[in-house]
Amino acid sequence: MSSLTKNLDAIRQNNKIGHFRYTIGVTLFGMQLINYFDRVNLSTAGPSMMSYFHMSSTEFGIVSSAFTWTYMIMQIPSGLILDKIGVKWVSRVSSALWAIPTFLTAFVSGLGPLILLRVLLGVVEAPNTPAGSKAAGYWFPLRERGLATALYDSGTKFANVIGVPVCAFLVLHYGWQSAFFFTAIMSVIFSLWYWIIYRNPRESSHLSKAELKYIEQGGAQEDTQPEPGINLWFVLRQRKMWGLMLGNFAYNYATFMFLTWLPSFFVKTLNLNIQQSGFMTAIPWLFGFIAEIIVGGWFVDHLIKRGLDASKVRKTTIVIGLSMGIALVGAAYSPSVWIAVIWFTIALTGVCVSAAGFWAIPSIIAPTGLVGVVSSTMNVSGMIAAIITPIITGAAVDATGSFATAFILIGVVLILGVFGILVLMGPIEQMHPERNDSNATISR
């Protein structure tokens, strides 16, 4: 057992440190949950909206990707602002604006305004995920980072577990507009909660001195400015960063297929109605949600606490998870609904487990003061995948009449993601200038 682990255990034994950090973890979970309601409302209402607006599959793919156009463009600016201003105020302002474009979507009368509102939503939600990663780095010691990351990121999965069936019920009984009203109301409620509860650790009146000491001595990132000369350009020169970005691209390519097309797959391929497709879509996401918390979070932390190499544990978990994602190819050839659900469940469970690993990495490898930049840079690669996945999938369905080609392509992308983690990534450790290879353009 390392001396750091012994010291942290001593703090826990000698002090009632409290668990307010997990209140923050649940708040970050809520932030992801509400943000992803804004993804699933469109995918669930998709079949009805395609009929209402007379959209082809390709056009719906464009609408589905429109959110990520500006979301991607704003990632690195959001990361720079987060590192300059901090999580609290950036997320306060952002969360206060989420509901506006979602509410207005219920009143659109054409394809152009619909795309415009999705573009605006991408702008105001852009800081969300980098802020969550940065906040987890503030609030949790390294030994709990896996569970903390799994907790907040699992909100993206749980949004599908409850959001898809709820939105499907609303769409079926009250029209597609009701799904957007519901999400807007939830956004307002969360924004009020966030303004009340979230502070940085040293500002929080709810945090005991013992818990603050436990967090800081456990390797939490401090809210400080980066060292001179350590900036975005430094981050982009690291081979480690490019391996992480390739892996995250693969993860998001698979994830956004599930987010944007899974309900439509059940309707188009297996002839289910909207409510049935919502229920079937929720099953794989439920298993993925549970697996991310238990395997990607608790189990990874457990192995690391027992003395296993933290870098190897996290990389192994990511690689196994991405590899399981290839199982979705089997769903395209399934003769029944339940066999398709089994394939989707295997694939999505693996992909969700890998997600906790990906989002734990930025707060570990980032130079001091640059968690926002590293998180947002990693997320740019994911957003590129999010933009092209709905369009490529829709075009493939229009061209071939099935999802088989699109699913096979996702399998190939996942293999490339495994290559990025195994070959390019290197050890999961903080990037320092003195560790650079001055003779290489991109260093490890």
Short mmCIF file of C-alpha atoms in Angstrom, two decimals:
data_model
loop_
_atom_site.label_atom_id
_atom_site.label_comp_id
_atom_site.label_asym_id
_atom_site.label_seq_id
_atom_site.Cartn_x
_atom_site.Cartn_y
_atom_site.Cartn_z
CA MET A 1 0.00 0.00 0.00
CA SER A 2 1.41 3.42 -0.97
CA SER A 3 2.17 6.10 1.61
CA LEU A 4 -0.52 8.33 0.07
CA THR A 5 -3.12 5.59 0.51
CA LYS A 6 -2.01 5.06 4.12
CA ASN A 7 -2.26 8.79 4.85
CA LEU A 8 -5.73 9.00 3.35
CA ASP A 9 -6.88 5.96 5.33
CA ALA A 10 -5.52 7.59 8.47
CA ILE A 11 -7.51 10.76 7.76
CA ARG A 12 -10.66 8.68 7.28
CA GLN A 13 -10.11 6.77 10.53
CA ASN A 14 -9.29 9.81 12.66
CA ASN A 15 -11.94 12.15 11.32
CA LYS A 16 -15.58 12.00 10.40
CA ILE A 17 -14.83 13.53 7.05
CA GLY A 18 -18.39 13.58 5.70
CA HIS A 19 -19.60 12.85 2.19
CA PHE A 20 -20.69 16.20 0.83
CA ARG A 21 -18.49 15.62 -2.23
CA TYR A 22 -21.05 13.02 -3.32
CA THR A 23 -23.79 15.63 -3.15
CA ILE A 24 -21.71 17.49 -5.72
CA GLY A 25 -21.31 14.22 -7.64
CA VAL A 26 -25.11 13.81 -7.78
CA THR A 27 -25.44 17.45 -8.91
CA LEU A 28 -23.01 16.78 -11.76
CA PHE A 29 -25.04 13.65 -12.57
CA GLY A 30 -28.12 15.88 -12.83
CA MET A 31 -26.29 18.26 -15.15
CA GLN A 32 -25.50 15.43 -17.56
CA LEU A 33 -28.98 13.94 -17.16
CA ILE A 34 -30.76 17.14 -18.20
CA ASN A 35 -28.33 17.84 -21.03
CA TYR A 36 -28.96 14.41 -22.50
CA PHE A 37 -32.71 14.81 -22.21
CA ASP A 38 -32.04 17.37 -24.95
CA ARG A 39 -30.58 14.57 -27.10
CA VAL A 40 -33.17 11.85 -26.44
CA ASN A 41 -36.18 14.12 -26.89
CA LEU A 42 -35.24 14.57 -30.55
CA SER A 43 -34.33 10.92 -31.20
CA THR A 44 -37.52 9.66 -29.53
CA ALA A 45 -39.74 12.16 -31.31
CA GLY A 46 -37.82 11.51 -34.53
CA PRO A 47 -40.33 9.26 -36.36
CA SER A 48 -43.20 11.68 -35.61
CA MET A 49 -41.13 14.72 -36.56
CA MET A 50 -39.96 13.08 -39.80
CA SER A 51 -43.61 12.61 -40.76
CA TYR A 52 -44.64 16.08 -39.57
CA PHE A 53 -41.86 17.88 -41.48
CA HIS A 54 -41.74 15.37 -44.38
CA MET A 55 -38.06 14.59 -43.70
CA SER A 56 -36.00 11.81 -45.26
CA SER A 57 -33.64 9.75 -43.09
CA THR A 58 -30.71 11.81 -44.41
CA GLU A 59 -32.45 15.08 -43.49
CA PHE A 60 -33.23 13.80 -40.00
CA GLY A 61 -29.58 12.80 -39.68
CA ILE A 62 -28.64 16.43 -40.46
CA VAL A 63 -31.11 17.74 -37.86
CA SER A 64 -29.74 15.25 -35.31
CA SER A 65 -26.18 16.39 -35.92
CA ALA A 66 -26.93 20.14 -35.98
CA PHE A 67 -26.62 20.41 -32.19
CA THR A 68 -23.07 19.15 -32.33
CA TRP A 69 -21.89 21.62 -35.00
CA THR A 70 -21.70 24.49 -32.55
CA TYR A 71 -21.19 22.21 -29.55
CA MET A 72 -17.92 21.07 -31.14
CA ILE A 73 -16.84 24.55 -32.27
CA MET A 74 -17.38 25.87 -28.73
CA GLN A 75 -15.53 23.06 -26.94
CA ILE A 76 -12.02 24.51 -26.83
CA PRO A 77 -13.23 28.09 -26.18
CA SER A 78 -15.37 26.65 -23.35
CA GLY A 79 -12.35 24.83 -21.92
CA LEU A 80 -10.23 27.98 -22.02
CA ILE A 81 -13.00 29.99 -20.32
CA LEU A 82 -13.48 27.28 -17.69
CA ASP A 83 -9.77 27.31 -16.83
CA LYS A 84 -9.83 31.13 -16.68
CA ILE A 85 -13.11 31.79 -14.85
CA GLY A 86 -13.85 28.47 -13.15
CA VAL A 87 -16.66 25.92 -13.12
CA LYS A 88 -19.12 27.72 -10.87
CA TRP A 89 -19.95 30.80 -12.94
CA VAL A 90 -19.58 29.24 -16.37
CA SER A 91 -22.01 26.45 -15.48
CA ARG A 92 -24.40 28.83 -13.72
CA VAL A 93 -24.79 31.01 -16.81
CA SER A 94 -24.89 28.03 -19.17
CA SER A 95 -27.55 26.15 -17.19
CA ALA A 96 -29.72 29.29 -17.03
CA LEU A 97 -29.89 29.36 -20.84
CA TRP A 98 -30.51 25.67 -21.64
CA ALA A 99 -34.29 25.81 -21.50
CA ILE A 100 -34.76 28.62 -24.05
CA PRO A 101 -33.96 26.86 -27.36
CA THR A 102 -35.57 23.63 -26.13
CA PHE A 103 -38.83 25.41 -25.28
CA LEU A 104 -38.88 27.26 -28.60
CA THR A 105 -38.38 24.00 -30.54
CA ALA A 106 -41.96 23.03 -29.71
CA PHE A 107 -43.17 25.98 -31.81
CA VAL A 108 -41.08 25.57 -34.98
CA SER A 109 -42.89 25.28 -38.29
CA GLY A 110 -40.07 24.35 -40.65
CA LEU A 111 -36.79 22.53 -41.07
CA GLY A 112 -34.68 25.71 -41.07
CA PRO A 113 -35.84 27.05 -37.68
CA LEU A 114 -35.54 23.55 -36.22
CA ILE A 115 -31.89 23.32 -37.27
CA LEU A 116 -31.22 26.86 -36.00
CA LEU A 117 -32.56 26.06 -32.51
CA ARG A 118 -30.48 22.88 -32.31
CA VAL A 119 -27.44 24.95 -33.28
CA LEU A 120 -28.19 27.47 -30.50
CA LEU A 121 -28.66 24.64 -28.00
CA GLY A 122 -25.17 23.40 -28.89
CA VAL A 123 -23.71 26.80 -27.98
CA VAL A 124 -25.28 27.06 -24.52
CA GLU A 125 -24.62 23.42 -23.56
CA ALA A 126 -21.02 23.32 -24.81
CA PRO A 127 -19.35 23.89 -21.38
CA ASN A 128 -21.30 21.07 -19.70
CA THR A 129 -19.08 18.00 -20.07
CA PRO A 130 -15.68 19.74 -19.67
CA ALA A 131 -17.12 21.46 -16.59
CA GLY A 132 -18.14 18.09 -15.14
CA SER A 133 -14.68 16.65 -15.69
CA LYS A 134 -13.02 19.72 -14.16
CA ALA A 135 -15.40 19.71 -11.17
CA ALA A 136 -14.72 16.01 -10.52
CA GLY A 137 -11.02 16.86 -10.50
CA TYR A 138 -11.68 19.59 -7.89
CA TRP A 139 -13.95 17.56 -5.65
CA PHE A 140 -12.63 13.98 -5.59
CA PRO A 141 -9.28 12.40 -4.67
CA LEU A 142 -7.63 10.17 -7.25
CA ARG A 143 -8.62 7.00 -5.41
CA GLU A 144 -12.31 7.90 -5.91
CA ARG A 145 -12.00 9.45 -9.35
CA GLY A 146 -13.33 6.39 -11.18
CA LEU A 147 -16.57 6.24 -9.21
CA ALA A 148 -16.95 10.04 -9.28
CA THR A 149 -16.53 10.12 -13.03
CA ALA A 150 -18.87 7.17 -13.53
CA LEU A 151 -21.45 8.86 -11.31
CA TYR A 152 -21.59 12.12 -13.23
CA ASP A 153 -21.16 10.61 -16.71
CA SER A 154 -23.80 7.94 -16.05
CA GLY A 155 -26.35 10.74 -16.21
CA THR A 156 -25.91 10.58 -19.99
CA LYS A 157 -27.02 6.95 -19.90
CA PHE A 158 -29.78 7.28 -17.34
CA ALA A 159 -31.32 9.99 -19.52
CA ASN A 160 -32.08 7.22 -21.99
CA VAL A 161 -33.38 4.86 -19.31
CA ILE A 162 -36.05 7.29 -18.14
CA GLY A 163 -36.04 10.01 -20.80
CA VAL A 164 -36.79 7.79 -23.78
CA PRO A 165 -39.84 6.02 -22.26
CA VAL A 166 -41.19 9.29 -20.80
CA CYS A 167 -40.71 11.19 -24.06
CA ALA A 168 -42.19 8.27 -26.02
CA PHE A 169 -45.29 8.33 -23.78
CA LEU A 170 -45.63 12.09 -24.20
CA VAL A 171 -45.16 11.95 -27.97
CA LEU A 172 -47.66 9.12 -28.35
CA HIS A 173 -50.39 10.79 -26.25
CA TYR A 174 -49.72 14.53 -26.55
CA GLY A 175 -47.68 15.03 -29.72
CA TRP A 176 -43.97 15.48 -30.38
CA GLN A 177 -43.99 19.05 -29.02
CA SER A 178 -44.69 17.79 -25.48
CA ALA A 179 -41.27 16.09 -25.29
CA PHE A 180 -39.60 19.50 -25.66
CA PHE A 181 -41.90 21.18 -23.12
CA PHE A 182 -40.98 18.44 -20.61
CA THR A 183 -37.24 18.88 -21.16
CA ALA A 184 -37.45 22.68 -20.86
CA ILE A 185 -39.24 22.43 -17.50
CA MET A 186 -36.61 19.97 -16.19
CA SER A 187 -33.85 22.35 -17.33
CA VAL A 188 -35.31 25.23 -15.30
CA ILE A 189 -35.60 23.07 -12.18
CA PHE A 190 -32.00 21.90 -12.45
CA SER A 191 -30.65 25.40 -13.05
CA LEU A 192 -32.22 26.61 -9.79
CA TRP A 193 -30.70 23.68 -7.88
CA TYR A 194 -27.24 24.23 -9.36
CA TRP A 195 -27.20 27.94 -8.46
CA ILE A 196 -28.05 27.02 -4.87
CA ILE A 197 -25.73 24.06 -4.26
CA TYR A 198 -22.55 24.29 -6.35
CA ARG A 199 -19.40 25.98 -5.06
CA ASN A 200 -15.73 25.09 -5.44
CA PRO A 201 -14.42 23.09 -2.44
CA ARG A 202 -12.71 25.99 -0.65
CA GLU A 203 -15.85 28.14 -1.02
CA SER A 204 -18.38 25.58 0.20
CA SER A 205 -19.89 26.11 3.65
CA HIS A 206 -21.18 22.51 3.63
CA LEU A 207 -17.69 20.95 3.39
CA SER A 208 -15.92 20.01 6.63
CA LYS A 209 -12.24 20.83 7.11
CA ALA A 210 -11.50 17.10 7.34
CA GLU A 211 -13.24 16.36 4.04
CA LEU A 212 -11.44 19.26 2.34
CA LYS A 213 -8.12 17.91 3.62
CA TYR A 214 -9.02 14.41 2.43
CA ILE A 215 -9.85 15.74 -1.03
CA GLU A 216 -6.77 17.91 -1.42
CA GLN A 217 -4.26 15.42 -0.01
CA GLY A 218 -5.76 12.74 -2.25
CA GLY A 219 -4.53 14.40 -5.42
CA ALA A 220 -7.46 16.61 -6.39
CA GLN A 221 -6.64 19.25 -8.98
CA GLU A 222 -6.37 22.74 -7.54
CA ASP A 223 -8.20 25.71 -9.01
CA THR A 224 -4.99 27.42 -10.14
CA GLN A 225 -3.60 29.00 -13.28
CA PRO A 226 -1.36 26.89 -15.56
CA GLU A 227 2.41 27.11 -15.47
CA PRO A 228 4.03 29.59 -17.89
CA GLY A 229 4.42 28.08 -21.36
CA ILE A 230 1.93 25.28 -20.71
CA ASN A 231 -1.04 25.91 -22.98
CA LEU A 232 -3.30 24.46 -25.67
CA TRP A 233 -0.43 24.16 -28.14
CA PHE A 234 1.57 22.14 -25.59
CA VAL A 235 -1.41 19.80 -25.12
CA LEU A 236 -1.86 19.29 -28.86
CA ARG A 237 1.80 18.30 -29.30
CA GLN A 238 1.43 15.30 -26.99
CA ARG A 239 1.02 11.86 -28.58
CA LYS A 240 -0.85 10.85 -25.44
CA MET A 241 -3.51 13.43 -26.26
CA TRP A 242 -3.99 12.12 -29.81
CA GLY A 243 -4.38 8.56 -28.56
CA LEU A 244 -7.02 9.75 -26.12
CA MET A 245 -8.81 11.71 -28.86
CA LEU A 246 -8.87 8.73 -31.25
CA GLY A 247 -10.29 6.48 -28.54
CA ASN A 248 -12.90 9.06 -27.58
CA PHE A 249 -13.85 9.52 -31.24
CA ALA A 250 -14.62 5.80 -31.45
CA TYR A 251 -16.57 5.84 -28.18
CA ASN A 252 -18.73 8.76 -29.34
CA TYR A 253 -19.23 7.32 -32.83
CA ALA A 254 -20.92 4.29 -31.29
CA THR A 255 -22.70 6.27 -28.56
CA PHE A 256 -24.31 8.77 -30.90
CA MET A 257 -25.64 6.02 -33.12
CA PHE A 258 -27.45 4.67 -30.08
CA LEU A 259 -28.59 8.16 -29.07
CA THR A 260 -29.91 9.27 -32.45
CA TRP A 261 -30.98 6.11 -34.27
CA LEU A 262 -31.83 3.32 -31.84
CA PRO A 263 -35.54 4.19 -31.43
CA SER A 264 -35.87 4.56 -35.21
CA PHE A 265 -34.12 1.20 -35.73
CA PHE A 266 -36.85 -0.54 -33.76
CA VAL A 267 -39.57 1.34 -35.67
CA LYS A 268 -38.10 0.97 -39.16
CA THR A 269 -36.53 -2.51 -38.96
CA LEU A 270 -38.66 -4.37 -36.43
CA ASN A 271 -41.98 -2.54 -36.93
CA LEU A 272 -42.54 -1.43 -33.34
CA ASN A 273 -44.61 1.62 -32.46
CA ILE A 274 -43.04 4.64 -30.75
CA GLN A 275 -43.89 3.58 -27.19
CA GLN A 276 -42.64 0.02 -27.77
CA SER A 277 -39.44 1.34 -29.30
CA GLY A 278 -38.95 3.64 -26.30
CA PHE A 279 -39.21 0.69 -23.92
CA MET A 280 -36.82 -1.48 -25.94
CA THR A 281 -34.35 1.38 -26.25
CA ALA A 282 -34.34 1.86 -22.47
CA ILE A 283 -33.26 -1.75 -21.75
CA PRO A 284 -29.69 -1.56 -23.16
CA TRP A 285 -29.24 1.89 -21.62
CA LEU A 286 -30.29 0.59 -18.21
CA PHE A 287 -27.64 -2.13 -18.30
CA GLY A 288 -25.11 0.38 -19.56
CA PHE A 289 -25.97 2.80 -16.75
CA ILE A 290 -25.53 0.12 -14.08
CA ALA A 291 -22.32 -1.24 -15.62
CA GLU A 292 -20.72 2.20 -15.85
CA ILE A 293 -21.19 2.87 -12.13
CA ILE A 294 -20.32 -0.63 -10.88
CA VAL A 295 -17.58 -1.71 -13.32
CA GLY A 296 -16.28 1.54 -14.79
CA GLY A 297 -16.49 3.30 -11.43
CA TRP A 298 -16.50 1.24 -8.24
CA PHE A 299 -14.64 -1.84 -9.54
CA VAL A 300 -11.88 0.21 -11.19
CA ASP A 301 -11.36 2.18 -7.96
CA HIS A 302 -11.40 -1.09 -5.99
CA LEU A 303 -8.64 -2.62 -8.13
CA ILE A 304 -6.52 0.52 -7.88
CA LYS A 305 -6.93 0.67 -4.08
CA ARG A 306 -5.73 -2.94 -3.91
CA GLY A 307 -2.44 -1.88 -5.47
CA LEU A 308 -2.90 -2.66 -9.17
CA ASP A 309 -1.34 -0.23 -11.63
CA ALA A 310 -3.92 2.54 -12.13
CA SER A 311 -2.93 3.23 -15.73
CA LYS A 312 -3.16 -0.42 -16.76
CA VAL A 313 -6.50 -0.89 -14.99
CA ARG A 314 -8.08 2.10 -16.71
CA LYS A 315 -6.68 1.26 -20.15
CA THR A 316 -7.73 -2.39 -19.91
CA THR A 317 -11.26 -1.39 -18.93
CA ILE A 318 -11.53 1.01 -21.88
CA VAL A 319 -10.18 -1.51 -24.39
CA ILE A 320 -12.53 -4.29 -23.23
CA GLY A 321 -15.46 -1.88 -23.30
CA LEU A 322 -14.78 -0.64 -26.83
CA SER A 323 -14.30 -4.22 -28.03
CA MET A 324 -17.67 -5.25 -26.61
CA GLY A 325 -19.25 -2.43 -28.60
CA ILE A 326 -18.61 -4.35 -31.83
CA ALA A 327 -21.45 -6.68 -30.79
CA LEU A 328 -23.95 -4.18 -32.20
CA VAL A 329 -23.19 -5.60 -35.68
CA GLY A 330 -25.15 -8.69 -34.66
CA ALA A 331 -28.28 -6.60 -34.06
CA ALA A 332 -28.54 -5.70 -37.76
CA TYR A 333 -29.03 -9.40 -38.61
CA SER A 334 -31.28 -10.31 -35.68
CA PRO A 335 -34.46 -12.20 -36.59
CA SER A 336 -36.42 -10.91 -33.56
CA VAL A 337 -36.74 -7.90 -31.30
CA TRP A 338 -35.34 -9.61 -28.21
CA ILE A 339 -32.26 -10.99 -29.95
CA ALA A 340 -31.56 -7.48 -31.24
CA VAL A 341 -31.98 -6.13 -27.70
CA ILE A 342 -29.45 -8.69 -26.40
CA TRP A 343 -26.85 -7.62 -28.98
CA PHE A 344 -27.48 -3.95 -28.27
CA THR A 345 -27.23 -4.58 -24.52
CA ILE A 346 -23.84 -6.30 -24.83
CA ALA A 347 -22.54 -3.52 -27.05
CA LEU A 348 -23.88 -0.61 -25.03
CA THR A 349 -22.78 -2.12 -21.71
CA GLY A 350 -19.21 -2.22 -22.96
CA VAL A 351 -19.31 1.26 -24.46
CA CYS A 352 -20.71 2.72 -21.23
CA VAL A 353 -18.00 1.06 -19.12
CA SER A 354 -15.36 2.65 -21.34
CA ALA A 355 -16.98 6.08 -20.87
CA ALA A 356 -16.04 6.24 -17.20
CA GLY A 357 -12.44 5.53 -18.14
CA PHE A 358 -12.34 8.23 -20.80
CA TRP A 359 -13.76 10.96 -18.59
CA ALA A 360 -11.51 10.09 -15.64
CA ILE A 361 -8.41 10.67 -17.77
CA PRO A 362 -8.42 14.47 -18.40
CA SER A 363 -8.23 15.40 -14.71
CA ILE A 364 -5.34 12.92 -14.32
CA ILE A 365 -3.16 13.75 -17.33
CA ALA A 366 -3.85 17.50 -17.57
CA PRO A 367 -1.04 19.88 -16.59
CA THR A 368 -1.94 21.95 -13.54
CA GLY A 369 -4.69 24.44 -14.35
CA LEU A 370 -5.56 22.94 -17.74
CA VAL A 371 -8.21 20.30 -16.99
CA GLY A 372 -10.77 22.33 -18.92
CA VAL A 373 -8.52 22.55 -21.99
CA VAL A 374 -7.67 18.84 -21.96
CA SER A 375 -11.31 17.82 -21.38
CA SER A 376 -12.64 20.06 -24.12
CA THR A 377 -9.90 19.06 -26.57
CA MET A 378 -10.71 15.40 -26.00
CA ASN A 379 -14.38 16.20 -26.43
CA VAL A 380 -13.77 17.88 -29.81
CA SER A 381 -12.89 14.49 -31.26
CA GLY A 382 -16.06 13.06 -29.77
CA MET A 383 -18.15 15.85 -31.22
CA ILE A 384 -16.71 15.28 -34.69
CA ALA A 385 -17.99 11.73 -34.35
CA ALA A 386 -21.33 13.05 -33.06
CA ILE A 387 -21.70 15.26 -36.14
CA ILE A 388 -20.95 12.63 -38.75
CA THR A 389 -22.52 9.55 -37.12
CA PRO A 390 -26.20 10.56 -37.52
CA ILE A 391 -25.61 11.72 -41.12
CA ILE A 392 -23.59 8.68 -42.23
CA THR A 393 -26.04 6.31 -40.54
CA GLY A 394 -29.04 8.02 -42.14
CA ALA A 395 -27.40 8.07 -45.58
CA ALA A 396 -26.50 4.37 -45.26
CA VAL A 397 -30.08 3.49 -44.33
CA ASP A 398 -31.44 5.48 -47.28
CA ALA A 399 -28.94 3.88 -49.68
CA THR A 400 -29.22 0.26 -48.55
CA GLY A 401 -32.59 0.02 -46.83
CA SER A 402 -31.00 -1.45 -43.68
CA PHE A 403 -28.70 -0.59 -40.79
CA ALA A 404 -26.17 -3.37 -41.51
CA THR A 405 -23.60 -1.26 -43.38
CA ALA A 406 -23.75 1.52 -40.79
CA PHE A 407 -23.25 -0.95 -37.93
CA ILE A 408 -20.28 -2.64 -39.63
CA LEU A 409 -18.64 0.76 -40.06
CA ILE A 410 -19.09 1.44 -36.35
CA GLY A 411 -17.28 -1.84 -35.62
CA VAL A 412 -14.33 -0.71 -37.74
CA VAL A 413 -14.20 2.66 -35.94
CA LEU A 414 -14.19 0.92 -32.56
CA ILE A 415 -11.16 -1.14 -33.62
CA LEU A 416 -9.36 2.12 -34.47
CA GLY A 417 -10.27 3.40 -31.01
CA VAL A 418 -8.65 0.38 -29.39
CA PHE A 419 -5.51 1.11 -31.45
CA GLY A 420 -5.45 4.69 -30.14
CA ILE A 421 -5.58 3.58 -26.51
CA LEU A 422 -3.15 0.65 -26.78
CA VAL A 423 -0.56 2.13 -29.14
CA LEU A 424 -0.72 5.93 -28.95
CA MET A 425 -1.94 6.68 -25.44
CA GLY A 426 0.99 5.53 -23.33
CA PRO A 427 0.75 5.62 -19.51
CA ILE A 428 -2.15 7.54 -17.98
CA GLU A 429 -0.13 10.10 -16.07
CA GLN A 430 0.17 13.86 -15.88
CA MET A 431 1.78 15.55 -18.87
CA HIS A 432 4.93 17.50 -17.96
CA PRO A 433 7.26 19.49 -20.21
CA GLU A 434 10.34 17.77 -18.82
CA ARG A 435 9.01 14.41 -20.01
CA ASN A 436 8.81 15.54 -23.63
CA ASP A 437 11.03 14.09 -26.28
CA SER A 438 12.48 17.27 -27.80
CA ASN A 439 13.35 15.44 -31.01
CA ALA A 440 9.74 14.38 -31.70
CA THR A 441 7.03 16.55 -33.19
CA ILE A 442 4.43 14.76 -31.09
CA SER A 443 5.71 13.38 -27.80
CA ARG A 444 4.46 10.69 -25.58
#
